[in-house]
Tab-separated table of C-alpha atoms and ligand atoms in Angstrom:
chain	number	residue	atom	x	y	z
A	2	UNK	CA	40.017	36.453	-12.395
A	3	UNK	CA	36.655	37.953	-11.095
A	4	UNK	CA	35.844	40.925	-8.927
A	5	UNK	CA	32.799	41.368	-7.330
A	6	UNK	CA	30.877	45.005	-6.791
A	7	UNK	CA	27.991	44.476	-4.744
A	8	UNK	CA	26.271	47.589	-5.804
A	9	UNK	CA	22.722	47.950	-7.158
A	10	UNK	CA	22.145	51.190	-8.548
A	11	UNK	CA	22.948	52.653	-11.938
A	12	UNK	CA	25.426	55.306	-11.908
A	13	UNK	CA	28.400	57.000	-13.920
A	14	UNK	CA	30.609	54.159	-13.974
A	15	UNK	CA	34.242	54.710	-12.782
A	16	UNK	CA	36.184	53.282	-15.316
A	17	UNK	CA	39.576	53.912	-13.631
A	18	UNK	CA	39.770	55.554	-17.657
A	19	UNK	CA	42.784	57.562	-16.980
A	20	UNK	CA	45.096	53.970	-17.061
A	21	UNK	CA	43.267	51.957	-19.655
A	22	UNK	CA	41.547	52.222	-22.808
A	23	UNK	CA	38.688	50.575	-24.379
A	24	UNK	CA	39.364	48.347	-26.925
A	25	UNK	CA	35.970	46.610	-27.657
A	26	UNK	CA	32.287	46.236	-26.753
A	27	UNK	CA	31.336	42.608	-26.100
A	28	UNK	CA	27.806	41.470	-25.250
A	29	UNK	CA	27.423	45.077	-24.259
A	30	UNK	CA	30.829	44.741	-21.610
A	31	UNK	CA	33.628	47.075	-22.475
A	32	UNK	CA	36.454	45.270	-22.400
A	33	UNK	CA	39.919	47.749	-21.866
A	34	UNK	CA	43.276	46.971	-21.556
A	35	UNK	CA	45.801	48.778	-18.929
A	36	UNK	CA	48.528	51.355	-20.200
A	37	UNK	CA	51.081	48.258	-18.734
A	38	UNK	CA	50.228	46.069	-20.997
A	39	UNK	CA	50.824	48.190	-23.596
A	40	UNK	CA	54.480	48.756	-21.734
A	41	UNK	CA	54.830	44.989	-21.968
A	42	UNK	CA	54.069	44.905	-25.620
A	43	UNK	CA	56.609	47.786	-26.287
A	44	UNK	CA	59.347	46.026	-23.906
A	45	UNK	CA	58.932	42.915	-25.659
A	46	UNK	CA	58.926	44.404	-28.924
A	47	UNK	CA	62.166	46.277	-27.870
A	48	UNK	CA	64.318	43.728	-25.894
A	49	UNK	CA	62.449	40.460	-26.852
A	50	UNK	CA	65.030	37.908	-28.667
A	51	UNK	CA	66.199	40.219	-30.728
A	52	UNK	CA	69.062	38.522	-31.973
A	53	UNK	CA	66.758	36.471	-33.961
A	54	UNK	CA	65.327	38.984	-36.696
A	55	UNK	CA	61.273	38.688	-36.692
A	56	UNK	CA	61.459	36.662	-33.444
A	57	UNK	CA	60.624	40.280	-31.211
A	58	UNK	CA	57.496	40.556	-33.930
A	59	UNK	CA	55.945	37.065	-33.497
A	60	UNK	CA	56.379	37.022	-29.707
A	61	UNK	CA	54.360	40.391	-29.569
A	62	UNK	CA	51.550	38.811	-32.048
A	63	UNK	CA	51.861	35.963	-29.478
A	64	UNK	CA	51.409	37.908	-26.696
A	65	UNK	CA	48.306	39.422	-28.207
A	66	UNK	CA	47.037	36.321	-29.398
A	67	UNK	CA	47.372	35.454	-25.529
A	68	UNK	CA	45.280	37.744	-24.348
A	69	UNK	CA	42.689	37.430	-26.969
A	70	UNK	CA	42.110	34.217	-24.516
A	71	UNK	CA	42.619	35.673	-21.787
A	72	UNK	CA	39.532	38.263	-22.713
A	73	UNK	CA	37.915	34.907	-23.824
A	74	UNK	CA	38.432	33.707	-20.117
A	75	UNK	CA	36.778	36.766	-18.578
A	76	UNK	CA	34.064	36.560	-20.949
A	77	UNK	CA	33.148	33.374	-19.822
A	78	UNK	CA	32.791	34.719	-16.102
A	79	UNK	CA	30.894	37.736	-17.277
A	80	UNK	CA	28.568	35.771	-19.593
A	81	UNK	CA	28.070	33.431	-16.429
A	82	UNK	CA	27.176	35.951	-14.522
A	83	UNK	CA	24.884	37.184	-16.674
A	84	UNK	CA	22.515	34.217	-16.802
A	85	UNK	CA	22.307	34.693	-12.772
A	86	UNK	CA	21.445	38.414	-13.346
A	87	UNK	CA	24.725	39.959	-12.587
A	88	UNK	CA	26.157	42.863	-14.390
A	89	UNK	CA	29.749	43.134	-15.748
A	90	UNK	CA	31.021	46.826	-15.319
A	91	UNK	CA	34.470	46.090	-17.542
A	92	UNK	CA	36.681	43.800	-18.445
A	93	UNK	CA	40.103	44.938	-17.682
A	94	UNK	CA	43.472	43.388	-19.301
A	95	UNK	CA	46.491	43.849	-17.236
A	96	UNK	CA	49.951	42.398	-17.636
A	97	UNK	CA	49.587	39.600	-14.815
A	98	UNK	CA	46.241	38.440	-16.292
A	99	UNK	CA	42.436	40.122	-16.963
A	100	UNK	CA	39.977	41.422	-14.294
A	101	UNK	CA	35.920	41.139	-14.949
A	102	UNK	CA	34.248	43.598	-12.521
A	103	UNK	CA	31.443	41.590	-11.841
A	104	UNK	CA	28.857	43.846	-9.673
A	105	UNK	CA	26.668	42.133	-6.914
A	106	UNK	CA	27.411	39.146	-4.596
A	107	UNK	CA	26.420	35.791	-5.925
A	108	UNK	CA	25.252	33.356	-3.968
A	109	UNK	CA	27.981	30.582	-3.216
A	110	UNK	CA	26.913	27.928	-6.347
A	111	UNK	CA	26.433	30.868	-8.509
A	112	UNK	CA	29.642	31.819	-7.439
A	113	UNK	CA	31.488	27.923	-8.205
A	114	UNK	CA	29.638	28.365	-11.665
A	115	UNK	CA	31.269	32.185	-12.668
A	116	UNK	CA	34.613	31.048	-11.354
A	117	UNK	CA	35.020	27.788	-13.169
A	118	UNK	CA	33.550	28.982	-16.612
A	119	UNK	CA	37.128	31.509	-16.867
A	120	UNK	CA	39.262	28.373	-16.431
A	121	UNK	CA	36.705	26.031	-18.869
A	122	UNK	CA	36.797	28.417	-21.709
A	123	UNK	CA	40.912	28.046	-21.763
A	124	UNK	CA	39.999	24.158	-21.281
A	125	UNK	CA	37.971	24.358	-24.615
A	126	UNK	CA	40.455	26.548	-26.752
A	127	UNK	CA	43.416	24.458	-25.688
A	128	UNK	CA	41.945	20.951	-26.567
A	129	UNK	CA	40.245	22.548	-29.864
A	130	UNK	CA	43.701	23.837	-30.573
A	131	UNK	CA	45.837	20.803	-29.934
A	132	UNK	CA	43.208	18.763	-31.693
A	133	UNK	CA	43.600	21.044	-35.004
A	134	UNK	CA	47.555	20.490	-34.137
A	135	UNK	CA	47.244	16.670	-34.312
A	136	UNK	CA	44.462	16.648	-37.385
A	137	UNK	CA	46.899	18.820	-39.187
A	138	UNK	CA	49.861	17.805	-38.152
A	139	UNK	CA	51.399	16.349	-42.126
A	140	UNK	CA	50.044	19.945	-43.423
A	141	UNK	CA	53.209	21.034	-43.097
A	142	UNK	CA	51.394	24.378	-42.395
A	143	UNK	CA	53.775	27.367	-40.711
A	144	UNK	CA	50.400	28.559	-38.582
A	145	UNK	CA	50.606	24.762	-36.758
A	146	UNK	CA	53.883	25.727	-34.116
A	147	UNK	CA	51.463	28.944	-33.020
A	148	UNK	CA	48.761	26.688	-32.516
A	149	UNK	CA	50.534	24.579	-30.864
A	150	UNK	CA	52.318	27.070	-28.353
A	151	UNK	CA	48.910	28.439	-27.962
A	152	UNK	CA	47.274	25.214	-26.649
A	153	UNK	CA	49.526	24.706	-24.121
A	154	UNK	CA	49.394	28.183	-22.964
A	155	UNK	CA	45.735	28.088	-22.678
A	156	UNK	CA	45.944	24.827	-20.648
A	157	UNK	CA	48.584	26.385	-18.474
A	158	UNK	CA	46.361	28.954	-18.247
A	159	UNK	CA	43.172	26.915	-17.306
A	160	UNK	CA	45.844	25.055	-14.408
A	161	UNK	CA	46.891	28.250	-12.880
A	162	UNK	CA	43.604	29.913	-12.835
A	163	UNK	CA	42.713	26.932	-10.772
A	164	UNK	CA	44.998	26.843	-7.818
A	165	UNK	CA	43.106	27.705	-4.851
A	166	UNK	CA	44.556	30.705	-3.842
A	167	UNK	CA	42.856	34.671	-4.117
A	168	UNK	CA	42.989	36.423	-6.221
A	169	UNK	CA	42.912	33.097	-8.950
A	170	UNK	CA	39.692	31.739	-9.729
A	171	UNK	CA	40.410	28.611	-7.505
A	172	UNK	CA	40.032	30.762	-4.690
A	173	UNK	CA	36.863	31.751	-5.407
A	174	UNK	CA	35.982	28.282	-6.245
A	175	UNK	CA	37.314	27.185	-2.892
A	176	UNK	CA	35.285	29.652	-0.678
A	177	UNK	CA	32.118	29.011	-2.683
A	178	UNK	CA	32.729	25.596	-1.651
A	179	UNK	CA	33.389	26.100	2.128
A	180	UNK	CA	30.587	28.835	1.877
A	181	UNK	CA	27.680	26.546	1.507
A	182	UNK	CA	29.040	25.538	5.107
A	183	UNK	CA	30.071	28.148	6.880
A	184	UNK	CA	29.083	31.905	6.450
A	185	UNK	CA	31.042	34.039	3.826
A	186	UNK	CA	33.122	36.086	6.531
A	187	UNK	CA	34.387	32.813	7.656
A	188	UNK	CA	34.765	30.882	4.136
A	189	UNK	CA	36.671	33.477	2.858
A	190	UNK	CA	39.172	33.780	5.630
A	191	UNK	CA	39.836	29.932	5.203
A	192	UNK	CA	40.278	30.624	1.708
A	193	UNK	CA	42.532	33.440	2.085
A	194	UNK	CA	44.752	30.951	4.870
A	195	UNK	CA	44.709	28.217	2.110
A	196	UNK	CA	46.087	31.307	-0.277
A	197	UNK	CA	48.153	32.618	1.756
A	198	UNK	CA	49.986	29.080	2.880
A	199	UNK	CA	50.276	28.670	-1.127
A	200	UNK	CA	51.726	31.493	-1.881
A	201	UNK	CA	54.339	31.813	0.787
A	202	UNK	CA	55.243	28.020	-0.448
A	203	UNK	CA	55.515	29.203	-3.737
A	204	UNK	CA	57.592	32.298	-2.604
A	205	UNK	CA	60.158	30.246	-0.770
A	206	UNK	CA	60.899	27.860	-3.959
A	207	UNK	CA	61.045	30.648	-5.952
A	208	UNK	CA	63.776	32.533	-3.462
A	209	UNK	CA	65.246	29.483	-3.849
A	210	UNK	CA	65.565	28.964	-7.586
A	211	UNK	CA	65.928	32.841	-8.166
A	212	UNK	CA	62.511	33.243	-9.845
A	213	UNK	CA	61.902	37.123	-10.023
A	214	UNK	CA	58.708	36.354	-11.851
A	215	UNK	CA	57.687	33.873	-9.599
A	216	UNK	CA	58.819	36.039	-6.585
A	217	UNK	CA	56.592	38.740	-8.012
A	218	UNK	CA	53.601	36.716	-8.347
A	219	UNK	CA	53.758	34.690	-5.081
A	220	UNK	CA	54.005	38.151	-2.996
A	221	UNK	CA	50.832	39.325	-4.973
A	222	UNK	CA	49.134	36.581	-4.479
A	223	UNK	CA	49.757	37.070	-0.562
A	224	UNK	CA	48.778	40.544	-0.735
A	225	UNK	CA	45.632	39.761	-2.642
A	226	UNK	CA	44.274	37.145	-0.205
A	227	UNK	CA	44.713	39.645	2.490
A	228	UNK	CA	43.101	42.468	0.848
A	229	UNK	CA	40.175	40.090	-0.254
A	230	UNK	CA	39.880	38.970	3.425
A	231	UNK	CA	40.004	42.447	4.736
A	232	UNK	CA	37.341	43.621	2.158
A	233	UNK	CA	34.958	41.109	3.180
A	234	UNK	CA	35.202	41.713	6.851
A	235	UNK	CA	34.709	45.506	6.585
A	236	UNK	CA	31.867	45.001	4.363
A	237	UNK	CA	30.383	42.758	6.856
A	238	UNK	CA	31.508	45.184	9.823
A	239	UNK	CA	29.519	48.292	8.486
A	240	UNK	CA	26.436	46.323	7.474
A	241	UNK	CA	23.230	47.850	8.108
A	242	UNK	CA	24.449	51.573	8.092
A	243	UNK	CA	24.406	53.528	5.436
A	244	UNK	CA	26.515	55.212	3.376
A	245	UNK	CA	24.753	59.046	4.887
A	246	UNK	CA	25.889	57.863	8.548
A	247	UNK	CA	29.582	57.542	7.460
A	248	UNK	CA	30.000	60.218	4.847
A	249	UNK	CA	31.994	63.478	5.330
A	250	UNK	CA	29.619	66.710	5.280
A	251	UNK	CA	32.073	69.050	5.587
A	252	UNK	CA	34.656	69.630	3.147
A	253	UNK	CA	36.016	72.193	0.710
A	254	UNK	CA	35.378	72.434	-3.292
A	255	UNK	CA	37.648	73.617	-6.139
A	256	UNK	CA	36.242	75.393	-9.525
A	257	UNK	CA	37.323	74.229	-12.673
A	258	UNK	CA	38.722	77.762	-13.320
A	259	UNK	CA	41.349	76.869	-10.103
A	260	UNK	CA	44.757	76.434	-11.168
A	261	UNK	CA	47.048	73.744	-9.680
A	262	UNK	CA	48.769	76.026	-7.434
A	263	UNK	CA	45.081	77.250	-5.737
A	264	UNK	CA	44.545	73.744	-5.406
A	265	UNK	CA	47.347	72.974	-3.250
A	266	UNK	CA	47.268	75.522	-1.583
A	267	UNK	CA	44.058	74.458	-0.578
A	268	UNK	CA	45.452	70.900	0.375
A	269	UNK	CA	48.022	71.863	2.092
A	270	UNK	CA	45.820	73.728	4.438
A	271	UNK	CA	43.849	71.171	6.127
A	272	UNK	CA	43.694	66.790	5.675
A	273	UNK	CA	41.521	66.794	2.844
A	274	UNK	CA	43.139	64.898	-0.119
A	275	UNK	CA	40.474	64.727	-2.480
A	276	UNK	CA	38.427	67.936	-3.746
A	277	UNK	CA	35.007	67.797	-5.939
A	278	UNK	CA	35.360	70.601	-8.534
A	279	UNK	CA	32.281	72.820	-9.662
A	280	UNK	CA	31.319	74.779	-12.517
A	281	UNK	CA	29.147	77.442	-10.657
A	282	UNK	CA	26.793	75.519	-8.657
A	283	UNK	CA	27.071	71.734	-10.546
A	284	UNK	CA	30.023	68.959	-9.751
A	285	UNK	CA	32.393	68.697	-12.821
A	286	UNK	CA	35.045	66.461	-11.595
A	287	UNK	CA	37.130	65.407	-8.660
A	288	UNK	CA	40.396	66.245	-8.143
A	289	UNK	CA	42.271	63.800	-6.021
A	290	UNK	CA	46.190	64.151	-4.601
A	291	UNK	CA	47.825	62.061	-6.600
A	292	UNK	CA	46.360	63.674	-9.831
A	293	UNK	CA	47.515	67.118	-8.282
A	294	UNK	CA	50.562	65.405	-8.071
A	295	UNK	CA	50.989	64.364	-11.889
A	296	UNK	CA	49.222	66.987	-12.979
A	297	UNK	CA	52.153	69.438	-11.104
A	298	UNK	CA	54.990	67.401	-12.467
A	299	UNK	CA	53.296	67.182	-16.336
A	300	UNK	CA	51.929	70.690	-16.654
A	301	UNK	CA	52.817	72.833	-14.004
A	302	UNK	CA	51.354	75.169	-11.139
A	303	UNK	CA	49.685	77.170	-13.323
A	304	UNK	CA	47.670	74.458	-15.292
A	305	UNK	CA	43.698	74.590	-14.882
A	306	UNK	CA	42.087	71.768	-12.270
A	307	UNK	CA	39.488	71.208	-15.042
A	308	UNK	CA	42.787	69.696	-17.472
A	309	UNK	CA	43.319	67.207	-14.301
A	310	UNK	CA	40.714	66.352	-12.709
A	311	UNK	CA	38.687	63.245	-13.558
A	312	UNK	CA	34.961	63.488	-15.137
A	313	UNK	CA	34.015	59.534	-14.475
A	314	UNK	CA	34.350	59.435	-10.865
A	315	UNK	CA	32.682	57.231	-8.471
A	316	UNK	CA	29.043	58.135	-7.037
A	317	UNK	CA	27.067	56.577	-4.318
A	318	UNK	CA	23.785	57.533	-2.536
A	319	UNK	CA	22.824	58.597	1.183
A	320	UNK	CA	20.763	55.666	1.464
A	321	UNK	CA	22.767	52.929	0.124
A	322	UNK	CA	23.875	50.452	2.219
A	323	UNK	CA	27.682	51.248	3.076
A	324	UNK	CA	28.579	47.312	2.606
A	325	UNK	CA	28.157	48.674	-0.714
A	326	UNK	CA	30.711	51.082	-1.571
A	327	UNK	CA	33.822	49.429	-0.289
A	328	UNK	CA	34.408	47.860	-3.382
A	329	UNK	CA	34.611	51.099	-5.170
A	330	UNK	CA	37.265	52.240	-2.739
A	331	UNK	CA	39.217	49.759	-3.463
A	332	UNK	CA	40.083	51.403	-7.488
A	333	UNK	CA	39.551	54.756	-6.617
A	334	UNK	CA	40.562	57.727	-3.999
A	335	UNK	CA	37.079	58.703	-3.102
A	336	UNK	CA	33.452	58.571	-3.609
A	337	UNK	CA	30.961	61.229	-4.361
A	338	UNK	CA	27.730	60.760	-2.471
A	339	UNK	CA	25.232	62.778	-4.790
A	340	UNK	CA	21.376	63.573	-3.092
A	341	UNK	CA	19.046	61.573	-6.401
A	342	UNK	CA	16.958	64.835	-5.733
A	343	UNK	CA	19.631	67.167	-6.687
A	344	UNK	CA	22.125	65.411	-8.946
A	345	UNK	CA	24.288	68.177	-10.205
A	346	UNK	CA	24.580	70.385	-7.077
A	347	UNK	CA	27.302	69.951	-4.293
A	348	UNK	CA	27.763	66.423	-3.632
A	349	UNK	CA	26.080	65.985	0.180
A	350	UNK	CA	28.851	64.063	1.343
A	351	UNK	CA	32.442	62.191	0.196
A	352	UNK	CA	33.844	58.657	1.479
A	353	UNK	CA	37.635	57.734	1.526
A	354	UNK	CA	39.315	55.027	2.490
A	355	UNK	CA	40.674	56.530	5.514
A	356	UNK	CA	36.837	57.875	6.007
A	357	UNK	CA	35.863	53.823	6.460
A	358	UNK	CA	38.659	53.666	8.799
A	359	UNK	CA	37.592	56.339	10.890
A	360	UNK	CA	34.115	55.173	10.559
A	361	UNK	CA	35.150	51.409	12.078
A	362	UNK	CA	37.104	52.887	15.471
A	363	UNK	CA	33.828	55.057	16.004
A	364	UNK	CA	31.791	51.426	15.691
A	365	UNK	CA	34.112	49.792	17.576
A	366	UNK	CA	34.316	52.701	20.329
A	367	UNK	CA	30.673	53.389	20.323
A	368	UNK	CA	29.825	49.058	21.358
A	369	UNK	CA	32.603	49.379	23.690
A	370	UNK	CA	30.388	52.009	25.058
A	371	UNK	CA	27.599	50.041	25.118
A	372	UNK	CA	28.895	47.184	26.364
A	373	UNK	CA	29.835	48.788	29.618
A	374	UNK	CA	34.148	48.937	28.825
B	412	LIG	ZN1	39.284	34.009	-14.084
């Protein structure tokens, strides 16, 4: 799977680092893998066959193996992208599959090209692999069943990847298809219909047949066509403003020398759910409600902010266009907008989600206004 940030500018990366860790650095992409898939690892480990003594073992090295190819897959999208200029933030391994946070928009062929190359790198390991099954086949050698099982994973894989449905690479596929027809607002609402249709087919046969996994899947798959669809739209909704005319101005700060209990304090008094925290006059961190929350339940009211708080949090500038930044709100509770001329002061302004919100109604209101209704 892919995920496009259309943002230009460098800036400290959020790395959502709190959930995931890094595991490598490929062609200069840090590739991490989610605390879940660790989970998975542990629950397999722990309740995987384990009747049959070594079986829990191998399916773990399996499972790793897995998603060795699975970080092969997003490779391939990131190293695609790269020839057309784009930059891959992170690679991201998660349970259901991996994520490539591909910044930028690419044009629609660009975008056919990064989609398929995912799916074409399992293509390529799974023929390699069943063609080293059937050359080796009389070796008698105990490696051949894992190649085997492999293989067909990875062409399982490749299949899957395909089916034309968001958030799988044959979504993107399809709308980069439609998209050299229609405009990209429009291509990928068809493509999110087509997903949508798919996965509430799929949902029904699996309701049927008692499929939890397939349940699971099918209603994400629904969810992430909509939130695709919805993403696009706003980002075409606010373009041409920038991020300065949306922003909040006013808002109150936390010091790292707060402890937990000043800070909700502080939250309880007013609607603001996410705090930037200062040491004197410079931003440190941001301190959003849900780490509060955590942060209460692990340590306690009197724990510092500072102990909390993230320190890789999510900037943007006045002038960027807003189109922009809703990506990043998609991972992430708010952004920072930090003045270039004074980086370390008081952030000028912050965006939320519910900020964008708030933002369309006024748009909406405002050319109501104009339009004489
Ligand atoms: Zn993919």
């Amino acid at each position: 799977m892919t995920q496009n940030n259309n943002h230009g500018t460098p800036e400290p990366r959020h790395t959502d680092s709190g959930a995931s860790f890094l595991i490598a650095t490929i062609a200069g992409i840090p590739v991490r893998v989610h605390f879940t898939f660790l989970l998975l690892l542990i629950f397999i480990a722990a309740y995987g066959q384990g009747d049959v003594k070594g079986q829990s073992a191998y399916t773990v090295v399996f499972v790793i193996l897995l998603f060795a190819c699975v970080a092969l897959h997003e490779l391939g999208h990131a190293l695609t992208a790269r020839r057309y200029g784009l930059v891959t933030r992170s690679i991201v391994l998660y349970p259901i599959g991996g994520i490539a946070s591909i910044e930028g928009v690419p044009e629609p062929r660009q975008e056919l090209w990064i989609a398929l190359a995912g799916p074409m790198v399992n293509f390529v390991i799974g023929a390699l692999g069943l063609l080293t099954y059937y050359l080796m086949q009389d070796s008698k050698s105990p490696v051949l069943h894992t190649v085997l099982e492999l293989s067909q994973a990875n062409l399982i894989l490749a299949a899957f990847n395909l089916i034309p449905a968001f958030p799988m690479d044959g979504g993107r596929i399809l709308r980069a298809l439609i998209a050299g027809k229609v405009d990209r607002v429009r291509a990928t609402d068809l493509a999110a219909q087509v997903g949508k249709f798919i996965a509430v087919v799929v949902g029904v046969v699996a309701i049927y047949k008692l499929d939890l996994f397939l349940t699971i899947l099918a209603v994400f798959v629904y969810m992430a066509a909509d939130a695709e669809n919805n993403m696009v739209r706003t980002r075409a909704l606010v373009s041409g403003h920038t991020v300065k005319e949306a922003m909040i101005r006013q808002f109150i700060t936390l010091s790292v020398g707060d402890t937990l209990r000043d800070a909700s304090e502080k939250m309880l008094q007013g609607t603001q759910h996410d705090f930037p925290v200062m040491i004197g006059d410079s931003l440190a961190g941001v301190l959003s409600q849900r780490q509060l929350s955590l942060g209460l339940i692990e340590s306690g009211p009197d724990a510092y902010v500072a102990g909390v708080m993230t320190r890789d949090y999510p900037t943007a500038e006045p002038e960027e266009a807003l189109s922009d930044l809703i990506q990043r709100l998609e991972s992430t509770d708010a952004v920072m907008v930090i003045d270039p001329k004074d980086p370390g002061a008081i952030p000028a302004g912050m965006i939320t989600q519910e900020r964008i919100v708030e933002f369309l109604v006024l748009l909406n209101s405002r050319n109501a206004a104009h339009n004489g209704g």
